[in-house]
Amino acid sequence: MAESLTGHARRLAAVSVSKLFARNANRFKHFSRASDGLLFDFSRQHLDVEALAMLLADCERAGLAARTEAMFAGEIVNDSEQRQALHTLLRAPAGTAVPAKLVPLEGAVRTMRARCAAFVRDVHTAKRKSATGARFTDVVNIGIGGSDLGPAMAVEALRPYRTGHLRCHFVSNVDGTQFADLAAELDPARTLFIVCSKTFTTQETLANARRARAWIAGKLGEAAVRAHFVAVSTNGKAMDEFDIAADARFEMWDWVGGRYSLWSAVGLAIELAIGTQHFEAMLAGARAMDEHFRQAEPHENLPVLAGLIAHWNRNVQGCAGHAVLPYTQRLARLPAYLQQLEMESLGKSITRGGEEVVGDTGAVIFGEPASNAQHSFFQLLHQGTAHVSLDLLLPLTGAADAAADELVIANCLSQAQAFMTGHESDDPQRRHPGSRPLSLLVFPKLDPTMLGKLVAFYEHKVFVASVLWDVNPFDQWGVELGKKLCGGILPVLHEPARASEAPAELAGLLGWIRRQR
Ligand code: F6P
């Protein structure tokens, strides 16, 4: 980390954010930017014009512009897996000029989009029916991580845009309880399953898919299975083995990372829920943010500024945690979605070149709908010793009624004030230190376009931070070890005679578990 940034932090430590506001009547103007209806207000961050200028110089030194172009142009930016990262191509509208080497990929995206739209139309119009001839009323997406969180988050966020009659459900947990609870409620003759797995090797997803398959076969007969399952994957062979019909397969590609995939056929559950028109509005919103990210000058660029602030808070202000606090219940799943996006992408300690990183990388992301969080963990954010940065997301309309909109806005603004100004008191228990680092994301309403913009904003913010820290935001080697070890422990659990195969340090615990079961 540049020594000079710490120098700025030391200088600023003596000045509260309230004082920074008092010193600069134009602070809101200087430290907020709007793009296409989305306001990013970072005036409550503990920085000033000089510190921001130094951060902007750092991002230039890190080569952000060239890295960004390399990503959009389809260069290999995921070095450790030797892959492109082309989630942005998924939201490029038809007719977009792309480099020659991306033309076939763009064609494949168009085909995928047309097939998804046709499928959605056929399910909505009941041209595609259940094996019994009944109309599908319920869709169950079976997937985990990127094959679950994006669709689940978006379906919930865009509930008011639901089109047609379908209810969407999500099953991810390996323990099978989500599936069991759903199966008790659903009519198999009206239930369509989407098995969503980029690799089609993910244990949790396969376990749930097999449960669902057995349920349909048990209730409607083996011959019914094909009509009730579609799949989204890169793995044709595994789809063969699962007996997914040819017209029920939706292609994925290794150039789309799981956590960047809701724009692909992984978003099929979203498109079934909200219809193709709304889904395309979501893509268009993301596209607008792509254009902004690519074209706006760094000091005007929302994701660039957010990435720089993430660096400032993590490495200079020492914030190991970052809370995502939406002032709408509709974004209840956004924190979980961003946990994967940010923590799988930035939870790295080795640079792209294989060296130890200098300084810190990804923060621990957590969050809840802010209304509820105010009454649970805001206490720690206001008066605790942990250093946590915050994003408050505020839609101006969309609550139950106009009075509820006002309640929401007033709550959000009063919390933003409290975090910034703090509170002096003779009683130390009642003292609030203030100057808690926070940004506000404010938008007129949470519609499909705005959701697309918000998600792309976070994707690019993560990219910017990854460039500053020189880590690969598109791989996730850290999740592999546990998966591999699980493969060794399962047989030991299953066959007690093989207990000696377990690592010695597990013997005691395994013995205890065996006696309890
Ligand atoms: O285990 C992590 C992970 O690989 C994520 O990166 C991914 O989104 C998730 O598992 C699901 O993977 P798949 O879509 O291949 O089932």
XYZ file of C-alpha atoms and ligand atoms in Angstrom:
533
model
C 0.000 0.000 0.000
C 1.301 3.414 -0.915
C 2.759 5.073 2.163
C 1.234 8.340 1.053
C -2.274 6.908 1.382
C -1.570 6.118 5.032
C -0.274 9.649 5.380
C -3.609 10.963 4.146
C -5.439 8.664 6.543
C -3.327 9.931 9.461
C -4.033 13.513 8.486
C -7.774 12.768 8.188
C -7.976 10.782 11.430
C -7.960 14.034 13.349
C -10.923 15.384 11.361
C -14.395 13.911 11.695
C -16.520 13.426 8.580
C -18.939 16.011 9.995
C -16.036 18.492 10.062
C -15.179 17.605 6.475
C -18.779 18.486 5.583
C -18.560 21.732 7.547
C -15.328 22.669 5.768
C -16.644 22.021 2.295
C -20.097 23.316 1.461
C -19.957 21.385 -1.805
C -19.014 18.062 -0.274
C -22.126 16.279 -1.554
C -21.419 17.605 -5.042
C -17.744 16.655 -4.894
C -18.315 13.206 -3.461
C -21.366 11.853 -5.240
C -21.956 10.747 -8.806
C -25.101 9.724 -10.643
C -25.396 7.559 -13.710
C -28.712 6.955 -15.367
C -30.851 7.256 -12.242
C -28.420 5.593 -9.833
C -26.828 7.924 -7.293
C -23.612 6.850 -5.579
C -23.144 9.176 -2.624
C -19.785 8.604 -0.942
C -19.656 11.953 0.833
C -19.776 10.164 4.215
C -16.569 8.256 3.524
C -13.608 9.434 5.573
C -11.702 10.951 2.675
C -11.149 14.298 1.044
C -10.182 15.660 -2.346
C -6.448 14.986 -1.852
C -6.939 11.393 -0.696
C -9.313 10.704 -3.574
C -6.820 12.129 -6.057
C -4.163 9.782 -4.725
C -6.524 6.796 -4.980
C -7.300 7.745 -8.585
C -3.580 7.928 -9.332
C -3.146 4.453 -7.795
C -5.803 3.022 -10.045
C -4.110 4.491 -13.083
C -0.767 3.060 -11.932
C -2.397 -0.353 -11.520
C -3.360 -0.267 -15.220
C -7.124 -0.399 -14.709
C -8.027 0.939 -18.150
C -5.987 -1.710 -19.986
C -7.270 -4.516 -17.740
C -10.846 -3.401 -18.299
C -10.432 -3.379 -22.056
C -8.758 -6.789 -21.909
C -11.799 -8.196 -20.097
C -14.332 -6.733 -22.526
C -12.213 -7.766 -25.521
C -12.180 -11.400 -24.454
C -8.505 -11.652 -23.500
C -7.551 -14.374 -21.033
C -8.060 -12.446 -17.807
C -8.684 -15.512 -15.652
C -5.015 -16.489 -15.745
C -5.036 -19.459 -13.390
C -7.726 -21.228 -15.438
C -6.643 -19.730 -18.749
C -10.158 -18.457 -19.441
C -11.863 -15.351 -20.663
C -14.387 -13.605 -18.411
C -17.156 -12.553 -20.747
C -20.224 -12.040 -18.598
C -20.473 -8.614 -20.260
C -21.045 -10.303 -23.638
C -24.194 -11.908 -22.207
C -25.885 -8.522 -21.986
C -24.603 -7.022 -25.242
C -27.651 -6.297 -27.395
C -28.018 -7.940 -30.805
C -25.947 -6.144 -33.400
C -23.234 -4.991 -30.978
C -19.863 -4.750 -32.731
C -17.518 -7.265 -31.125
C -13.913 -8.238 -31.932
C -13.686 -10.936 -34.634
C -12.734 -13.664 -32.164
C -15.887 -13.011 -30.152
C -18.261 -13.290 -33.129
C -18.930 -17.036 -32.674
C -19.428 -16.539 -28.925
C -21.807 -13.684 -29.572
C -23.708 -15.929 -31.984
C -23.939 -18.613 -29.309
C -25.290 -16.041 -26.851
C -27.960 -14.983 -29.371
C -28.986 -18.624 -29.873
C -29.127 -19.178 -26.134
C -31.240 -16.033 -25.641
C -33.653 -17.067 -28.401
C -33.979 -20.574 -26.964
C -34.593 -19.285 -23.443
C -37.227 -16.824 -24.695
C -38.987 -19.545 -26.717
C -38.932 -21.900 -23.746
C -40.380 -19.247 -21.449
C -43.119 -18.480 -23.961
C -43.949 -22.184 -24.309
C -44.178 -22.689 -20.547
C -46.243 -19.524 -20.090
C -48.671 -20.467 -22.856
C -48.739 -24.113 -21.730
C -47.476 -25.280 -25.094
C -44.871 -27.084 -22.994
C -46.824 -29.184 -20.531
C -46.253 -31.692 -17.824
C -46.198 -35.419 -18.636
C -49.810 -35.573 -17.483
C -50.859 -32.800 -19.861
C -51.264 -30.353 -16.983
C -49.986 -26.802 -17.104
C -46.829 -26.156 -15.059
C -47.542 -23.887 -12.111
C -44.295 -24.234 -10.155
C -40.652 -24.094 -11.153
C -37.897 -25.389 -8.883
C -34.355 -24.263 -9.588
C -31.886 -26.800 -8.246
C -28.397 -25.325 -7.989
C -25.956 -23.810 -5.528
C -23.574 -20.846 -5.370
C -23.733 -18.929 -8.629
C -26.308 -21.373 -9.952
C -28.691 -20.423 -7.149
C -27.927 -17.088 -5.520
C -28.319 -14.809 -8.548
C -31.649 -16.260 -9.705
C -32.970 -16.495 -6.129
C -31.970 -12.904 -5.384
C -33.431 -11.521 -8.619
C -36.727 -13.434 -8.458
C -37.298 -12.056 -4.966
C -36.171 -8.543 -5.922
C -38.463 -8.401 -8.950
C -41.538 -9.973 -7.441
C -43.735 -7.021 -8.531
C -42.678 -7.722 -12.132
C -43.868 -11.296 -12.080
C -45.473 -12.140 -15.411
C -47.671 -15.141 -15.947
C -48.696 -17.643 -13.386
C -45.490 -19.395 -12.351
C -44.170 -19.638 -8.804
C -40.382 -20.084 -8.557
C -38.641 -21.965 -5.777
C -34.990 -22.603 -5.034
C -33.328 -25.685 -3.646
C -29.629 -25.640 -2.841
C -28.818 -27.228 0.509
C -27.290 -30.698 0.376
C -29.260 -31.732 3.461
C -32.409 -32.162 1.397
C -34.711 -30.376 3.822
C -35.571 -27.590 1.368
C -36.552 -30.187 -1.172
C -38.537 -32.256 1.335
C -40.449 -29.182 2.542
C -41.235 -28.112 -1.014
C -42.206 -31.571 -2.180
C -44.777 -31.690 0.609
C -46.430 -28.573 -0.843
C -46.054 -29.087 -4.584
C -48.071 -31.042 -7.089
C -45.596 -33.209 -9.055
C -47.883 -33.099 -12.078
C -47.436 -29.316 -12.240
C -43.778 -28.957 -11.231
C -40.922 -28.213 -13.580
C -37.310 -28.600 -12.408
C -34.315 -26.682 -13.684
C -31.072 -28.427 -12.806
C -28.644 -25.559 -12.920
C -24.965 -26.425 -12.696
C -22.150 -25.091 -14.809
C -20.101 -28.218 -14.181
C -22.926 -30.698 -13.455
C -20.554 -32.302 -10.956
C -21.531 -30.300 -7.888
C -22.401 -32.776 -5.153
C -25.155 -30.697 -3.543
C -26.929 -30.074 -6.835
C -26.657 -33.671 -7.983
C -27.990 -34.927 -4.648
C -31.025 -32.633 -4.918
C -31.527 -33.389 -8.603
C -31.575 -37.109 -7.861
C -34.088 -36.540 -5.061
C -36.309 -34.574 -7.405
C -35.960 -37.159 -10.146
C -36.916 -39.964 -7.753
C -39.903 -37.915 -6.561
C -41.244 -37.366 -10.079
C -40.562 -40.984 -11.089
C -42.228 -42.239 -7.893
C -45.328 -40.053 -8.313
C -45.779 -40.013 -12.094
C -43.709 -42.944 -13.362
C -40.248 -43.114 -14.921
C -41.548 -42.115 -18.359
C -42.674 -38.753 -16.978
C -39.210 -37.666 -15.884
C -38.030 -36.198 -19.182
C -40.958 -33.789 -19.425
C -40.264 -32.360 -15.962
C -36.535 -31.611 -16.141
C -34.477 -29.068 -17.987
C -30.814 -28.351 -17.359
C -28.345 -25.505 -17.712
C -24.753 -26.678 -17.971
C -21.507 -26.849 -19.916
C -21.378 -30.617 -19.359
C -23.185 -32.450 -22.171
C -22.039 -35.902 -21.042
C -23.434 -35.476 -17.539
C -26.717 -34.193 -18.980
C -26.818 -37.367 -21.148
C -26.344 -39.462 -18.039
C -29.141 -37.616 -16.273
C -31.273 -38.172 -19.384
C -32.035 -34.529 -20.039
C -33.897 -34.250 -23.348
C -32.034 -32.476 -26.172
C -34.574 -29.652 -26.357
C -34.375 -29.185 -22.591
C -30.661 -28.357 -22.444
C -29.454 -24.798 -22.160
C -25.851 -24.113 -22.895
C -23.334 -22.504 -20.539
C -19.712 -21.739 -21.276
C -16.472 -21.834 -19.362
C -15.986 -18.135 -20.160
C -18.765 -17.215 -17.744
C -17.903 -17.549 -14.057
C -20.605 -19.074 -11.862
C -21.015 -15.941 -9.755
C -21.239 -13.805 -12.901
C -23.789 -16.037 -14.617
C -27.304 -14.811 -13.838
C -27.341 -13.095 -17.258
C -26.956 -16.447 -19.009
C -29.380 -19.380 -19.139
C -28.601 -19.695 -15.415
C -31.149 -16.883 -15.206
C -33.861 -19.089 -16.730
C -35.819 -19.157 -13.462
C -35.757 -15.344 -13.448
C -37.007 -15.186 -17.026
C -39.756 -17.696 -16.248
C -40.796 -15.590 -13.262
C -40.734 -12.112 -14.805
C -41.042 -12.840 -18.518
C -38.624 -12.178 -21.354
C -39.360 -8.478 -21.678
C -38.462 -7.774 -18.067
C -35.469 -10.106 -18.223
C -34.181 -8.163 -21.204
C -34.717 -4.913 -19.324
C -32.461 -6.338 -16.613
C -29.818 -7.160 -19.241
C -30.175 -3.636 -20.653
C -29.637 -2.135 -17.195
C -26.447 -4.147 -16.785
C -25.399 -3.133 -20.274
C -25.883 0.550 -19.416
C -23.579 0.076 -16.409
C -21.041 -1.711 -18.636
C -21.018 1.276 -20.980
C -20.667 3.676 -18.089
C -17.817 1.627 -16.592
C -16.026 1.452 -19.907
C -16.465 5.061 -20.937
C -16.753 7.356 -17.939
C -13.587 9.014 -16.677
C -12.321 7.339 -13.489
C -13.307 10.291 -11.281
C -16.867 10.118 -12.692
C -17.071 6.340 -12.784
C -19.314 4.709 -10.167
C -17.728 1.237 -10.050
C -14.213 2.713 -10.188
C -14.956 5.015 -7.269
C -16.586 2.166 -5.333
C -13.559 -0.086 -5.945
C -11.174 2.654 -4.800
C -13.249 3.225 -1.686
C -13.225 -0.520 -0.965
C -9.411 -0.370 -1.115
C -9.288 2.759 1.078
C -11.561 1.233 3.708
C -9.901 -2.168 3.683
C -6.257 -1.197 3.556
C -6.118 2.285 4.997
C -9.043 2.484 7.411
C -8.637 -1.144 8.499
C -12.219 -2.255 7.828
C -12.182 -6.047 7.759
C -15.959 -6.146 7.344
C -18.341 -4.579 4.868
C -22.096 -4.540 5.457
C -24.627 -4.447 2.614
C -27.836 -2.904 3.918
C -30.771 -2.626 1.531
C -33.689 -0.447 2.649
C -36.124 -2.798 0.954
C -37.211 -6.301 1.826
C -37.121 -7.093 -1.899
C -33.312 -7.109 -1.776
C -33.232 -9.535 1.136
C -31.011 -11.938 -0.793
C -28.625 -9.293 -2.133
C -26.180 -9.621 0.786
C -25.937 -13.385 0.228
C -25.491 -12.834 -3.498
C -22.742 -10.284 -2.893
C -21.077 -12.543 -0.360
C -20.307 -14.965 -3.153
C -19.532 -12.287 -5.736
C -17.132 -10.397 -3.483
C -15.696 -13.103 -1.269
C -15.123 -15.754 -3.954
C -13.636 -13.076 -6.213
C -11.527 -11.136 -3.743
C -10.824 -13.688 -1.012
C -7.277 -14.203 -2.280
C -3.803 -13.780 -0.804
C -1.641 -14.526 -3.844
C -1.251 -12.127 -6.750
C -1.870 -13.035 -10.365
C 1.872 -13.450 -10.692
C 2.069 -15.920 -7.796
C 3.456 -13.606 -5.097
C 2.055 -12.912 -1.626
C -0.236 -9.883 -1.856
C 0.881 -6.689 -0.169
C -1.787 -5.471 2.245
C -5.281 -6.857 2.603
C -7.798 -8.087 0.046
C -11.538 -8.867 0.273
C -13.501 -7.810 3.326
C -15.996 -10.087 5.072
C -19.327 -9.222 3.456
C -22.518 -9.514 5.443
C -25.902 -7.855 5.549
C -29.641 -7.986 5.962
C -32.561 -5.811 4.972
C -31.610 -2.672 6.880
C -34.949 -2.211 8.610
C -34.408 -5.474 10.446
C -30.671 -4.982 10.858
C -31.284 -1.684 12.677
C -32.742 -3.819 15.457
C -30.082 -6.517 15.456
C -26.485 -5.708 14.496
C -26.562 -1.919 13.993
C -25.581 -1.604 17.665
C -22.146 -2.996 16.835
C -21.871 -0.793 13.755
C -22.630 2.337 15.808
C -20.684 1.634 18.999
C -18.632 -1.543 18.577
C -14.859 -1.759 18.227
C -14.915 -3.592 14.883
C -14.145 -1.492 11.827
C -16.880 -2.054 9.278
C -17.705 -0.096 6.127
C -21.306 0.121 4.924
C -23.378 0.384 1.767
C -26.943 1.618 2.335
C -29.202 0.933 -0.661
C -32.276 3.135 -0.843
C -35.127 2.846 -3.358
C -37.291 5.973 -3.208
C -40.518 4.184 -4.109
C -41.760 0.631 -4.095
C -42.661 0.206 -0.430
C -46.224 -0.816 0.396
C -47.558 2.748 -0.024
C -46.377 6.374 -0.085
C -46.349 6.573 3.711
C -44.159 3.472 3.850
C -41.817 5.021 1.273
C -41.406 7.993 3.596
C -40.767 5.757 6.593
C -38.098 3.943 4.627
C -36.377 7.132 3.434
C -36.478 8.697 6.880
C -35.012 5.582 8.478
C -32.215 5.366 5.961
C -31.268 9.031 6.171
C -31.403 9.111 9.946
C -29.105 6.087 10.166
C -26.739 7.669 7.646
C -26.694 10.783 9.852
C -26.154 8.811 13.045
C -23.281 6.835 11.506
C -21.656 10.046 10.347
C -22.271 12.629 13.042
C -22.164 10.278 16.010
C -23.295 11.668 19.347
C -21.482 13.419 22.166
C -22.632 12.661 25.680
C -21.354 13.030 29.236
C -22.388 9.425 29.689
C -19.781 7.305 27.848
C -22.380 4.526 27.335
C -24.438 6.870 25.201
C -21.577 8.217 23.152
C -21.488 7.397 19.410
C -18.099 7.998 17.819
C -19.529 8.673 14.322
C -17.428 8.941 11.128
C -18.394 5.367 10.250
C -17.438 4.914 6.590
C -20.555 4.581 4.477
C -21.845 5.041 0.949
C -25.428 5.434 -0.174
C -26.820 3.953 -3.369
C -30.079 5.764 -4.099
C -32.442 5.040 -6.993
C -36.032 5.925 -7.936
C -37.283 2.347 -7.848
C -36.151 -1.239 -7.951
C -37.229 -2.307 -11.424
C -35.524 -4.862 -13.702
C -33.338 -2.193 -15.329
C -32.146 -0.850 -11.988
C -31.465 -4.336 -10.635
C -29.307 -5.028 -13.697
C -27.428 -1.776 -13.114
C -26.877 -2.479 -9.438
C -25.551 -5.984 -9.973
C -23.233 -4.865 -12.797
C -22.082 -1.982 -10.572
C -20.984 -4.503 -7.944
C -19.403 -6.824 -10.514
C -17.265 -3.980 -11.828
C -16.484 -2.665 -8.344
C -15.086 -6.107 -7.546
C -13.089 -6.041 -10.781
C -11.583 -2.652 -9.904
C -10.566 -3.860 -6.434
C -9.030 -6.989 -7.987
C -6.888 -4.832 -10.282
C -5.726 -2.680 -7.377
C -4.806 -5.783 -5.381
C -3.515 -7.668 -8.417
C -5.590 -10.784 -7.700
C -7.613 -12.927 -10.094
C -11.317 -12.244 -9.411
C -12.490 -15.102 -11.628
C -11.086 -18.247 -9.994
C -11.962 -19.886 -6.649
C -9.346 -22.496 -5.831
C -10.062 -22.098 -2.136
C -13.320 -24.035 -2.402
C -11.745 -27.145 -3.913
C -9.910 -28.649 -0.937
C -13.012 -29.167 1.193
C -14.845 -30.771 -1.747
C -11.974 -33.216 -2.256
C -11.730 -34.139 1.419
C -15.492 -34.733 1.542
C -15.024 -37.391 -1.135
C -12.681 -39.243 1.250
C -14.826 -38.903 4.373
C -18.134 -40.028 2.867
C -17.139 -43.697 2.358
C -15.766 -43.846 5.891
C -19.076 -42.618 7.279
C -20.952 -45.051 5.112
C -18.831 -48.092 5.938
C -17.551 -48.048 9.510
C -15.140 -50.863 8.614
C -13.141 -48.312 6.627
C -12.606 -46.067 9.678
C -8.838 -46.518 9.479
C -8.838 -44.683 6.134
C -9.863 -41.436 7.840
C -7.157 -38.992 8.904
C -5.891 -39.853 12.399
C -6.993 -36.485 13.766
C -10.609 -37.294 12.816
C -10.694 -40.688 14.532
C -11.996 -39.441 17.887
C -14.670 -37.221 16.387
C -15.784 -39.860 13.895
C -16.054 -42.401 16.691
C -18.264 -40.038 18.706
C -20.444 -39.321 15.660
C -20.804 -43.038 14.935
C -21.953 -43.740 18.483
C -24.598 -40.984 18.307
C -26.137 -42.052 14.984
O -17.938 -24.426 -4.911
C -17.990 -23.163 -5.479
C -18.623 -23.186 -6.837
O -17.750 -23.732 -7.745
C -19.043 -21.784 -7.251
O -18.015 -21.042 -7.778
C -20.170 -22.086 -8.187
O -20.983 -20.973 -8.422
C -20.865 -23.191 -7.443
O -19.825 -23.949 -6.861
C -21.763 -24.059 -8.256
O -21.089 -24.656 -9.312
P -21.868 -25.357 -10.494
O -22.673 -24.333 -11.198
O -20.790 -25.940 -11.362
O -22.735 -26.430 -9.895
